[in-house]
Coordinates of C-alpha atoms and ligand atoms in Angstrom, one line a residue:
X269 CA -110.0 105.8 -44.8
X270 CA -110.7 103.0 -42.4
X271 CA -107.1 101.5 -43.1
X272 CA -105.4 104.8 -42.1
X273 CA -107.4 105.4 -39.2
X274 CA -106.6 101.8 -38.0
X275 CA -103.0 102.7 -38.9
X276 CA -103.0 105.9 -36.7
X277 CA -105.0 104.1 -33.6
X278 CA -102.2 101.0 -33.8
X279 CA -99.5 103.5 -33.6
X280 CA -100.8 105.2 -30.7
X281 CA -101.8 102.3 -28.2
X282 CA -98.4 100.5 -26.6
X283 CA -99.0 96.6 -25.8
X284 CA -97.6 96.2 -22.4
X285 CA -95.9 92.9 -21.5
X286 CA -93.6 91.7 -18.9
X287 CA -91.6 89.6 -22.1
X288 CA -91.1 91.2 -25.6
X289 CA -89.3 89.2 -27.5
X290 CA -87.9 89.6 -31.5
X291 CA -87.8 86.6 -33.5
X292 CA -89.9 83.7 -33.8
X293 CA -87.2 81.2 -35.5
X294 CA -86.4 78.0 -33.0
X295 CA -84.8 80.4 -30.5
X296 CA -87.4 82.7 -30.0
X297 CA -90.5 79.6 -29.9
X298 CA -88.1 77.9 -27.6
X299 CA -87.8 80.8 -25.3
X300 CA -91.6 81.6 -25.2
X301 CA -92.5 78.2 -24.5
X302 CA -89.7 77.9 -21.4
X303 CA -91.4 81.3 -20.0
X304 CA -94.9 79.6 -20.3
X305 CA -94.4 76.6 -18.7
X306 CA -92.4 78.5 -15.8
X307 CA -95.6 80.4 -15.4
X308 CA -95.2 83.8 -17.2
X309 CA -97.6 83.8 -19.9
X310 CA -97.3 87.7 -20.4
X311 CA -95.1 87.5 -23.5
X312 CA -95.5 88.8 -27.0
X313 CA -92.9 87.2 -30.1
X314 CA -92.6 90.0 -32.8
X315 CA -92.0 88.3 -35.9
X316 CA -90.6 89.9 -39.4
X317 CA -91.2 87.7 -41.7
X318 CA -95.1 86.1 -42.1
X319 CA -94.2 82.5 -40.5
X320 CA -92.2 81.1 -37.5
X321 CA -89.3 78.9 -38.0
X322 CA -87.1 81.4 -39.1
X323 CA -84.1 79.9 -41.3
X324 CA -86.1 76.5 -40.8
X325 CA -88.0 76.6 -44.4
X326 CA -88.7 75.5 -47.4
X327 CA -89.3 76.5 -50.8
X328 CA -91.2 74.0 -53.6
X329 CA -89.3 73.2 -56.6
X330 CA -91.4 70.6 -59.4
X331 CA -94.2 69.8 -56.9
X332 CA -91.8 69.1 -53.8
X333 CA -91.4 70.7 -50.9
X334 CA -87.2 71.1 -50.2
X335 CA -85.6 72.8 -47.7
X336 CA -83.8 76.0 -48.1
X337 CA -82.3 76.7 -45.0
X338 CA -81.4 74.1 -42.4
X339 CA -81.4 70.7 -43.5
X340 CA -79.8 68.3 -41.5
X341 CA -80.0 67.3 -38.0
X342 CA -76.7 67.5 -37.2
X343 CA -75.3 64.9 -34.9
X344 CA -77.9 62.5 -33.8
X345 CA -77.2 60.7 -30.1
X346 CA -78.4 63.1 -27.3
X347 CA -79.1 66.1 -29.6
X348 CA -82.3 67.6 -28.3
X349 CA -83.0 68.4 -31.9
X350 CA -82.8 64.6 -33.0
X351 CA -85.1 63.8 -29.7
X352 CA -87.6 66.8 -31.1
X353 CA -87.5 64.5 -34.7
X354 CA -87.8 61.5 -33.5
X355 CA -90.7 62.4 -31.5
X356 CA -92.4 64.2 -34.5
X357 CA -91.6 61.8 -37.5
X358 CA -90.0 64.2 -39.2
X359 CA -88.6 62.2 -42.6
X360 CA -85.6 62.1 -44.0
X361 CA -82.2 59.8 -44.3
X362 CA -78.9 59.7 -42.6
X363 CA -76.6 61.0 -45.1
X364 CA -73.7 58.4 -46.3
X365 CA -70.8 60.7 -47.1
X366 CA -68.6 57.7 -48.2
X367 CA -71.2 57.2 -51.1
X368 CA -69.5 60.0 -53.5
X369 CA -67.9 60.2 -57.2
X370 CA -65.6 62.4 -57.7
X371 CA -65.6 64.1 -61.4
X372 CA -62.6 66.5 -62.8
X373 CA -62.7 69.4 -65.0
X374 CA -63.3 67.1 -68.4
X375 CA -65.7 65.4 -66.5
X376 CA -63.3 61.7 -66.2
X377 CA -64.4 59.9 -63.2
X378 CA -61.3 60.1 -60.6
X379 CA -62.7 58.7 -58.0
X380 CA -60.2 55.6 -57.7
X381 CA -57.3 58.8 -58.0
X382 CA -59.2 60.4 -54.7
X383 CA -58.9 57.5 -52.6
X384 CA -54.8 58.4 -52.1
X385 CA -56.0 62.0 -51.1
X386 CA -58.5 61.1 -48.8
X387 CA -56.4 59.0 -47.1
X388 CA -53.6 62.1 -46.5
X389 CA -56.1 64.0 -45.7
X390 CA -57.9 61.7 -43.3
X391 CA -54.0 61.9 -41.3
X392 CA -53.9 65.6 -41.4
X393 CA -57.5 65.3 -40.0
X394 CA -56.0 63.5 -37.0
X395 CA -53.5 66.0 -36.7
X396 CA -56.1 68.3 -36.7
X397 CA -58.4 66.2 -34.1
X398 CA -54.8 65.9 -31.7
X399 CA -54.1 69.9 -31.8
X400 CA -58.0 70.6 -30.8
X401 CA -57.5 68.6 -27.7
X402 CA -54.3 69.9 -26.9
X403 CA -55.4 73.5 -27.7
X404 CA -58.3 72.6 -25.4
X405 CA -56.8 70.7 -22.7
X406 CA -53.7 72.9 -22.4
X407 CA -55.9 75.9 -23.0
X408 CA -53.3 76.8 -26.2
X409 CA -54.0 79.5 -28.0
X410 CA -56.3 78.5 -31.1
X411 CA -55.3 78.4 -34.7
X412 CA -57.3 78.2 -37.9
X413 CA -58.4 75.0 -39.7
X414 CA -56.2 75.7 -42.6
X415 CA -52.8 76.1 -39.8
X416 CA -53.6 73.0 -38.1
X417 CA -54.0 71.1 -41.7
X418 CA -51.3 72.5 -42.7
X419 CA -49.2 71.5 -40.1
X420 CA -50.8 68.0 -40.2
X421 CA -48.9 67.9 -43.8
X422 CA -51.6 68.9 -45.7
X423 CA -50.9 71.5 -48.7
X424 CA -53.6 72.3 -51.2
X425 CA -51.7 72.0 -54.8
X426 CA -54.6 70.4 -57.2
X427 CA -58.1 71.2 -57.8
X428 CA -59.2 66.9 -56.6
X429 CA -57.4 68.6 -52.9
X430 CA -59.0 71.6 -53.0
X431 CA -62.8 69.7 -53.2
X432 CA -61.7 67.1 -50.8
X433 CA -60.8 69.8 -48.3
X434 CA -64.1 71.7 -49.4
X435 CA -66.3 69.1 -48.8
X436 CA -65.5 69.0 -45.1
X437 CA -64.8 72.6 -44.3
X438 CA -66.3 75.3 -46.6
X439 CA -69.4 73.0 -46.7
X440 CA -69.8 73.0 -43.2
X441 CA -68.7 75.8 -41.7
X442 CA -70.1 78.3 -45.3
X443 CA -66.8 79.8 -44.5
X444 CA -62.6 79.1 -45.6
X445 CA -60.2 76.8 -43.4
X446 CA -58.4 80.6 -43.3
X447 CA -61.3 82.1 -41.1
X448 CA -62.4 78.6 -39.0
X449 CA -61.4 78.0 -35.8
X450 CA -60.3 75.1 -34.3
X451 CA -61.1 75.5 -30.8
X452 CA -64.7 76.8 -31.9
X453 CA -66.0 73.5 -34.1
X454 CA -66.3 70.4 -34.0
X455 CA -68.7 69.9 -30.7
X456 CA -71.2 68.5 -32.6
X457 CA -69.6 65.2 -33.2
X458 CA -67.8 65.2 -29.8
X459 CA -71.0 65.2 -28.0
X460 CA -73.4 63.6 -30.0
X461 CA -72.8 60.7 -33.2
X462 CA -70.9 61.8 -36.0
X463 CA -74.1 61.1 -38.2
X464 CA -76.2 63.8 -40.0
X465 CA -80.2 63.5 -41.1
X466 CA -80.9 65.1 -44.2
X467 CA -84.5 65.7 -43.6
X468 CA -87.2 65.3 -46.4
X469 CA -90.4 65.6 -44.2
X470 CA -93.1 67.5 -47.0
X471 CA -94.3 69.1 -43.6
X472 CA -90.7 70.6 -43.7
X473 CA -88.0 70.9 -40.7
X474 CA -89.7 73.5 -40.0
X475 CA -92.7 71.3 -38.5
X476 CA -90.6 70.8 -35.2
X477 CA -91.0 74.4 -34.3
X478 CA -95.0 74.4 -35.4
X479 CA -95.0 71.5 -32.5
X480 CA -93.1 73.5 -29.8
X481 CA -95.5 76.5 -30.4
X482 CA -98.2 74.6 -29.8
X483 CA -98.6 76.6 -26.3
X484 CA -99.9 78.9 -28.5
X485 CA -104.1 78.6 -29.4
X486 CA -104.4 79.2 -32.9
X487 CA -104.7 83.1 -33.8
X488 CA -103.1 83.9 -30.2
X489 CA -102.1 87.5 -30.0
X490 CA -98.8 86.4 -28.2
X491 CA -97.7 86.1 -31.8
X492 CA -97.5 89.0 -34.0
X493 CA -96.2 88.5 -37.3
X494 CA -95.3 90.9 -39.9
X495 CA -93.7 93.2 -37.4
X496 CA -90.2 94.1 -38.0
X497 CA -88.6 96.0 -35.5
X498 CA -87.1 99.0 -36.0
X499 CA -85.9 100.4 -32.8
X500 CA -85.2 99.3 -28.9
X501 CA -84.8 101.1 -26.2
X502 CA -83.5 99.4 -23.0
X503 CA -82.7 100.6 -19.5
X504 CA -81.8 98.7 -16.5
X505 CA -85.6 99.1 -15.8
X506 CA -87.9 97.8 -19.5
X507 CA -87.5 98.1 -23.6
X508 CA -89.8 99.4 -25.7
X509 CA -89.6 98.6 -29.1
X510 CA -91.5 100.0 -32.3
X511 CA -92.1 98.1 -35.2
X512 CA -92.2 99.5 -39.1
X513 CA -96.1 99.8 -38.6
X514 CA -95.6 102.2 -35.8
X515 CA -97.1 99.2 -33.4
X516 CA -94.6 99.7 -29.8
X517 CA -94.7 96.9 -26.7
X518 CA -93.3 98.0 -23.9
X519 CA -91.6 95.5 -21.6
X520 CA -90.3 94.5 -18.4
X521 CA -87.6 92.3 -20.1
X522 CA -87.0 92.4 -23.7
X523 CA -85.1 89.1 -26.0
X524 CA -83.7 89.7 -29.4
X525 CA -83.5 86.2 -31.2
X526 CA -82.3 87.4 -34.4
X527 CA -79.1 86.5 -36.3
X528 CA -75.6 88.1 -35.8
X529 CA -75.9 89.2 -39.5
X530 CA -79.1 91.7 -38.4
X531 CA -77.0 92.9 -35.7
X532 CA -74.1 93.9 -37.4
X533 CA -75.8 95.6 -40.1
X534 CA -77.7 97.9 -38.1
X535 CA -81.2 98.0 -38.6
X536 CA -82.4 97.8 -35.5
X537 CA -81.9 101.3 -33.9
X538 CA -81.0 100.7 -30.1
X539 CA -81.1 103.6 -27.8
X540 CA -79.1 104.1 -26.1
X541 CA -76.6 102.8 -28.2
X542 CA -75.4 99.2 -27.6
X543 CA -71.6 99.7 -25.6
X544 CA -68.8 99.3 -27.6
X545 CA -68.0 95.9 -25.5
X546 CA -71.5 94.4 -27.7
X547 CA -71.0 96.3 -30.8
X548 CA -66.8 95.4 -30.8
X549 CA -68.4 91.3 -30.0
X550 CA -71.2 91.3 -32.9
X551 CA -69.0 92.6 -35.5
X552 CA -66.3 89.5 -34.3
X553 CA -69.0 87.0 -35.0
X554 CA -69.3 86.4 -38.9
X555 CA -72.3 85.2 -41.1
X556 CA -71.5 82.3 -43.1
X557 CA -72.9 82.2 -47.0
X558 CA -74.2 79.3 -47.9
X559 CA -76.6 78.9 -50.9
X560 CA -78.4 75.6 -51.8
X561 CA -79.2 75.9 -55.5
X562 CA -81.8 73.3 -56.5
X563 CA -82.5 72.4 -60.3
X564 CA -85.8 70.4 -61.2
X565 CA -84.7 68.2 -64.5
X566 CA -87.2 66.3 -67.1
X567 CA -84.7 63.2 -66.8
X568 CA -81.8 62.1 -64.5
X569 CA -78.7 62.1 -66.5
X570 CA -76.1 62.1 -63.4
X571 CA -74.4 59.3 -61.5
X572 CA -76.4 57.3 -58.5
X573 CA -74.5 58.5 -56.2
X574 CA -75.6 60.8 -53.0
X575 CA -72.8 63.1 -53.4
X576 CA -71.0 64.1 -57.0
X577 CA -67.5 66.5 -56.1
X578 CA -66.7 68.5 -59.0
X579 CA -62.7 68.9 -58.8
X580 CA -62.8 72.0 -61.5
X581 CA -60.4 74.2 -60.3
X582 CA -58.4 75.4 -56.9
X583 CA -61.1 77.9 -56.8
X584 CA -64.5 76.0 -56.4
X585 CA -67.8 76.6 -58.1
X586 CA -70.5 74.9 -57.9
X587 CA -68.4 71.9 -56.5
X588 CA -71.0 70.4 -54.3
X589 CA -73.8 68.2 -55.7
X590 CA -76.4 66.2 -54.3
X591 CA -78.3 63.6 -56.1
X592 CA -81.7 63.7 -54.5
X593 CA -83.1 61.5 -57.0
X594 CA -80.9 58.8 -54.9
X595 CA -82.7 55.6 -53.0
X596 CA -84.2 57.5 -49.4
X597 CA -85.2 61.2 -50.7
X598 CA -88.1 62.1 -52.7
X599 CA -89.9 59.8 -54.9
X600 CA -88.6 58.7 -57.9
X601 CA -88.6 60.6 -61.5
X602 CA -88.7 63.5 -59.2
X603 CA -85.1 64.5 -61.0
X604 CA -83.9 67.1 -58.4
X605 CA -80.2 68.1 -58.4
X606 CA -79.1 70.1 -55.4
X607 CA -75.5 72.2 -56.0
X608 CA -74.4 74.2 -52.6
X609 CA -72.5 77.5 -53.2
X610 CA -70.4 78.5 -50.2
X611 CA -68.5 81.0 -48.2
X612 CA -67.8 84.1 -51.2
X613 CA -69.2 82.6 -54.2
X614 CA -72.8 83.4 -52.1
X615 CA -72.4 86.7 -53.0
X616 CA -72.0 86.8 -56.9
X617 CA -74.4 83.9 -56.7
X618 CA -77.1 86.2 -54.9
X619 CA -76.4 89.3 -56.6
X620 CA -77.1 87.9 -60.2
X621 CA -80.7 87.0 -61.7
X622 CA -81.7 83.3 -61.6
X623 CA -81.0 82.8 -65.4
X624 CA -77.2 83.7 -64.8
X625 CA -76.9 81.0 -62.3
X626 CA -78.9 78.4 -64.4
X627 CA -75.9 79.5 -67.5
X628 CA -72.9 79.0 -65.0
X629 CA -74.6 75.4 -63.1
X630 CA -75.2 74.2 -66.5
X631 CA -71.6 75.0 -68.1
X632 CA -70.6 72.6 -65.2
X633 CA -73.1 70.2 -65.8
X634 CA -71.9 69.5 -69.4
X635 CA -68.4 69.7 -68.1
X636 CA -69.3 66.6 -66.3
X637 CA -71.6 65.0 -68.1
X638 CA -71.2 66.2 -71.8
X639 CA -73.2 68.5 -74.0
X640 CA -76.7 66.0 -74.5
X641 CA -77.9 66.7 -71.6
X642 CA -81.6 68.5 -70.8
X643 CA -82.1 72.1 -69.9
X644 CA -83.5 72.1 -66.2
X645 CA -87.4 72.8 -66.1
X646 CA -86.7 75.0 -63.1
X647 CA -84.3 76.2 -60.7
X648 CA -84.7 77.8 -57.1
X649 CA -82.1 79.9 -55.9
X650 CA -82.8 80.9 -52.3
X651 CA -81.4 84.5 -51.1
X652 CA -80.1 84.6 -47.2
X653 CA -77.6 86.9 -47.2
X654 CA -79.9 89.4 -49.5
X655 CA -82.8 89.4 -47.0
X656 CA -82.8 92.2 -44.5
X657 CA -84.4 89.7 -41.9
X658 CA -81.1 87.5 -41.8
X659 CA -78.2 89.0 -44.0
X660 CA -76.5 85.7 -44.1
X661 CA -77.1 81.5 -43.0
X662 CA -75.5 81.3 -40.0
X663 CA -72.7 81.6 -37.7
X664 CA -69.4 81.0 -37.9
X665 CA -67.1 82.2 -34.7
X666 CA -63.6 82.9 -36.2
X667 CA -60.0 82.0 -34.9
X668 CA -59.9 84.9 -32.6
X669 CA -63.2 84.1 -30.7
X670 CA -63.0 83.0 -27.3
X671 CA -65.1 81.4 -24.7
X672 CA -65.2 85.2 -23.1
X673 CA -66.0 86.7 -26.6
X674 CA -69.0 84.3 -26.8
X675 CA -70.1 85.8 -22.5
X676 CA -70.2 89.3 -23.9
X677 CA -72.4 88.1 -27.4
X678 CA -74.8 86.7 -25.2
X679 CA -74.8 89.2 -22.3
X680 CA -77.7 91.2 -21.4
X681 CA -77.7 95.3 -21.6
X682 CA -79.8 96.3 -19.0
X683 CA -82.9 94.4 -19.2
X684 CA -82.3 93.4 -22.8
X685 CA -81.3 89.6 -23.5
X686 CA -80.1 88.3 -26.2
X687 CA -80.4 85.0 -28.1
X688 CA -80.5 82.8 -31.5
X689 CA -77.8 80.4 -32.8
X690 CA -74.7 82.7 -32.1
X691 CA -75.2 83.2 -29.0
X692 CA -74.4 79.8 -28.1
X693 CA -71.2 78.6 -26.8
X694 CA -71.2 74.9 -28.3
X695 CA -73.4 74.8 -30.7
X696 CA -73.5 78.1 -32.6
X697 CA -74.7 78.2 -36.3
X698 CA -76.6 75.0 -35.6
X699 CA -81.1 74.4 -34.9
X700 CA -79.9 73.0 -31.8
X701 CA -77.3 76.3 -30.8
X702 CA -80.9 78.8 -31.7
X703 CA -83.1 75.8 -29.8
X704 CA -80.7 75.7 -26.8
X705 CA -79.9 79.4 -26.6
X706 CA -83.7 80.2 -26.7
X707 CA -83.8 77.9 -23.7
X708 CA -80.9 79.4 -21.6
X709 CA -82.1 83.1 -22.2
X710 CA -85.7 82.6 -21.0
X711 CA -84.7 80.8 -17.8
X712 CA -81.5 83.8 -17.3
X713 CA -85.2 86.1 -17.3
X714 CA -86.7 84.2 -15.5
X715 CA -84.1 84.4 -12.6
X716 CA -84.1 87.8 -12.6
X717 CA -87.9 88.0 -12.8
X718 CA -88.4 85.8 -10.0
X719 CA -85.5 85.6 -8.0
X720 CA -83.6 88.6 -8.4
X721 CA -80.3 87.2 -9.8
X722 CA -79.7 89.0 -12.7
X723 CA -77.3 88.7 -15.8
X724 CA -75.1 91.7 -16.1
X725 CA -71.5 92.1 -17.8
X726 CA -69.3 94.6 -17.2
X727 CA -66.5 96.1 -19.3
X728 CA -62.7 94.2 -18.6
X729 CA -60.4 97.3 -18.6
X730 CA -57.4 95.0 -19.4
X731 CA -59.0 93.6 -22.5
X732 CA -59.0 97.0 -24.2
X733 CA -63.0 97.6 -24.0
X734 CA -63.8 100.9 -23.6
X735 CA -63.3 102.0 -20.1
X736 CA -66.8 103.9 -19.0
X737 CA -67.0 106.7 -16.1
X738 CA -67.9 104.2 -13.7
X739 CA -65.1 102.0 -14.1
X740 CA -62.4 105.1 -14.4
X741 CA -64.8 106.2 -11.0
X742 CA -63.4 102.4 -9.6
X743 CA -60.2 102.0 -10.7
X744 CA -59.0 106.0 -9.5
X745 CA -58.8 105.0 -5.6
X746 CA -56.9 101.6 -6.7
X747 CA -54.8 103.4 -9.0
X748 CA -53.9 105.8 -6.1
X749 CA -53.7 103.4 -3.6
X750 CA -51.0 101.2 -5.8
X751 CA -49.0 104.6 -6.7
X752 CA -48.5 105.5 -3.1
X753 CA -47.7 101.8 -2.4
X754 CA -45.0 101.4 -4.7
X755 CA -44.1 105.0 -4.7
Ligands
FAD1041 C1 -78.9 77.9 -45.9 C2 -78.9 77.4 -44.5 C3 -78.5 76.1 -44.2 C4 -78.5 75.7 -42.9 N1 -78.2 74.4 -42.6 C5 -78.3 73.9 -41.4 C6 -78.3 72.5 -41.1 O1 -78.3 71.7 -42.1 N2 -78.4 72.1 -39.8 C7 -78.5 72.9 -38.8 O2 -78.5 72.5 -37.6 N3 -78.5 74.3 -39.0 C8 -78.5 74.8 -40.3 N4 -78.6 76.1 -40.5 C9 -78.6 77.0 -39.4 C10 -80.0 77.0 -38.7 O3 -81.0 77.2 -39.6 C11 -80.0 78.2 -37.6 O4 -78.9 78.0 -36.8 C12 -81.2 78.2 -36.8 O5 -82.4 78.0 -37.5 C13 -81.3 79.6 -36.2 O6 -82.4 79.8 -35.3 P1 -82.6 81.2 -34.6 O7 -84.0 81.1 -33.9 O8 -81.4 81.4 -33.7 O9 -82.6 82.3 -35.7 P2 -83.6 82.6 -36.9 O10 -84.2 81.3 -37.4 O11 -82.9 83.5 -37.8 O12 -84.8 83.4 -36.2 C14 -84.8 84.7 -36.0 C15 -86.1 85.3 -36.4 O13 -86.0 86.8 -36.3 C16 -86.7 87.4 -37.3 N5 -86.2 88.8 -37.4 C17 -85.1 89.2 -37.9 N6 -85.0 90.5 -37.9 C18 -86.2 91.0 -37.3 C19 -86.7 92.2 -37.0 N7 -86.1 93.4 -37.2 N8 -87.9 92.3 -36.4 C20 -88.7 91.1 -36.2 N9 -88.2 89.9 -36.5 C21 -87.0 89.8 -37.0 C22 -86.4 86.5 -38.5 O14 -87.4 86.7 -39.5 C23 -86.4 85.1 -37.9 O15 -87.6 84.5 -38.0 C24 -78.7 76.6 -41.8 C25 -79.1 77.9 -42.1 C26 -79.2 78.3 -43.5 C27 -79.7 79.7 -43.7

């Protein structure tokens, strides 16, 4: 009785704020903490899920803590995010991508026969590398990873190609070379090292976003977890926003921080409805699939190596291993293997029960390393693209997507901002693109707030968006005016 009286009394009272914002993964943290130490402390972060950090966590697999969302730091130099890890400890171990064996479908070592491959595909890389300049320097139009390989000489005929080329694209990007774009990737190493940090911390990745909310005092009620939001309303003027509880906050300025992948499916209700300029950009962007599959063994049976490629077939599964029982991971006899699924095998992979999966990773196990091997103790298959509070691992801007596509995913609707990884024009599907993007949105809000310049797109005729009264109301007396000019 007391429960449901609590539960009619929450629906009734409104929280007033002059900041509502959705999502408390790195972006949302990083956005509340930029409005607090710019002086507006009248913000509350509506969480789904019961922690912060988002798609920073980790799941435990044989006693040790692993991460099953973001994993590396990627790039280290001036990335903010290798500053935030450096200045928190966080563990871990630059990742030595030349330390790899290379297995075929038998399971013979071809290693020695990969060395040829690399090297051709190492020139159609610099191709690759030339035709991302040009396309950026001569502002040509952009082209997918697989047009500028192939046109760098490289054809995919053999299964020892197909995991080479995997390794560095479907890997990365959880998508095809087909859907990549050239133009879109590859900031990362341009602006910071080409190095990556596989991180280890048992405090997790995660631990970098416990520091940044430390603005917060413990239970503050700035931070409301458990609350998924169901529906937004936004006007040039506030957003109010109710939550599956029936909770509602009412806001001066409202920031959604969740991922492209919520957006496009359409849980969140927005009234009005978003204009067809948004809705035409979010369902551009695509979710990558990306699925790190990690198997807890009673003895290591694999090679030493950090990475084992499995060349099975032109059609990868289960390709991509990690050896995490290697020097500079987790302790030794831990006997963790780590196999990535990418891109469309996510799907199947998610879909199925965990036992499934165990059948298929071990068929390729034995494939490699014969029949006398052990039966994993356990295995942890983590589900991104399955959970309503992501539907997918991150962001991966196609061929077609352009600097002005990008404007319009990040461009307020009346006093609605929005935020996270995909909204950000470097760094997108990356901790530092949600970290960075969290930054940028707070202080757009806080202009607005304070100084009165305020964000605001509207609708390029030309481009084919939707053309609203008001800009039919504009363009009439031009129209006119050009008619009786030209007769
Ligand atoms: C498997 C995987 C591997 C990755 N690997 C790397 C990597 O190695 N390196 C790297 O840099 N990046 C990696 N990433 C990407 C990185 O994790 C993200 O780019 C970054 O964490 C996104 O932060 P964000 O704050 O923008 O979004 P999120 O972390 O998604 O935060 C958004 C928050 O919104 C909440 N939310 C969603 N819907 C609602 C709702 N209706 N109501 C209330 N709250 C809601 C979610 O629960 C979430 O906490 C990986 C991601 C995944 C999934």
């Amino acid at each position: 009785m007391l429960v449901a009286m609590a539960a009619v009394s929450c629906k009734s009272v409104t929280e007033e704020r002059k900041v509502v914002i959705v999502g408390a993964g790195i972006a949302g943290i990083a956005a509340a903490k930029t409005l607090q130490e710019n002086g507006v402390e009248d913000f509350v972060i509506l969480e789904g899920s019961d922690r912060i950090g988002g798609r920073m966590r980790q799941g435990e697999i044989g006693g040790v803590k692993v991460e099953i969302g973001a994993n590396w730091v990627q790039g280290l130099g001036s990335n903010p995010i290798w500053d935030l890890a450096k200045r928190y400890n966080i563990s871990g171990k630059i990742s030595d991508y030349d330390d790899v064996v290379v297995r075929n479908k038998t399971g013979s070592d071809v290693t020695a026969e990969a060395e040829e491959v690399w090297e051709r595909f190492g020139t159609a890389q610099e191709y690759l590398e030339t035709w991302r300049k040009n396309i950026r320097d001569d502002k040509l139009p952009d082209v997918s990873i697989r047009v500028a390989l192939k046109l760098g000489g490289w054809k995919v005929k053999t299964p020892l190609e197909k995991v080479i080329e995997y390794f560095d694209y479907d890997f990365e990007y959880a998508d095809p070379p087909e859907v990549t774009s050239v133009n879109n990737t590859g900031w990362n190493s341009k602006d910071f090292t080409e190095e990556e940090y596989f991180v280890t911390d048992q405090r997790g990745f995660r631990h970098i976003v416990e520091r940044l909310s430390e603005f917060l005092s413990p239970n503050d009620s700035r931070l409301q977890l458990n609350k998924v939001v169901q529906t937004v309303s936004w006007t040039d003027a506030g957003v109010t926003l109710t939550a599956a509880d029936g909770s509602t906050y009412r806001g001066e300025y409202g920031l959604m921080t969740v991922s492209v992948g919520v957006l496009e499916n359409e849980v969140i209700d927005f009234t009005p409805d978003l204009p067809p300029w948004k809705v035409e950009e979010i369902y551009q962007f695509r979710m990558g699939q990306y699925c790190k599959i990690f198997l807890k063994f009673p003895r290591k049976f694999w090679d030493d190596n950090e990475y084992i490629l499995y060349a099975g077939s032109l059609w990868p599964q289960y390709a991509m291993w990690q050896n995490l029982e290697a020097e500079g991971f987790f302790p030794n006899g831990t006997n963790i293997l780590l196999v990535t699924a990418a891109a469309s095998e996510v799907q199947r992979v998610e879909l199925q029960s965990d036992e499934t999966t165990k059948q298929e990773v071990m068929a390729v196990l034995r494939n490699m390393y014969g029949n006398n091997i052990p039966e994993p103790e356990s295995i942890l298959v983590p589900r991104w693209l399955t959970n309503p509070l992501f539907f997918g691992a991150y962001s991966n801007w196609p061929v077609h997507v352009s600097a002005r596509d990008f404007e319009k995913l990040a461009a307020p609707v009346g006093r609605l901002y929005f935020g996270g990884e995909a909204t950000h024009p470097r760094y997108n599907g990356y901790v530092q693109g949600g970290y960075l993007s969290g930054i940028d949105q707070a202080n757009a809000i806080l202009k607005c707030m304070q100084q009165g310049v305020c964000k605001s797109y509207q609708p390029d005729v030309s481009s084919g968006a939707v053309v609203t009264p008001i800009s039919v109301a504009l363009l009439l007396p031009i129209m006119t005016a050009m008619f009786l000019l030209h007769g």
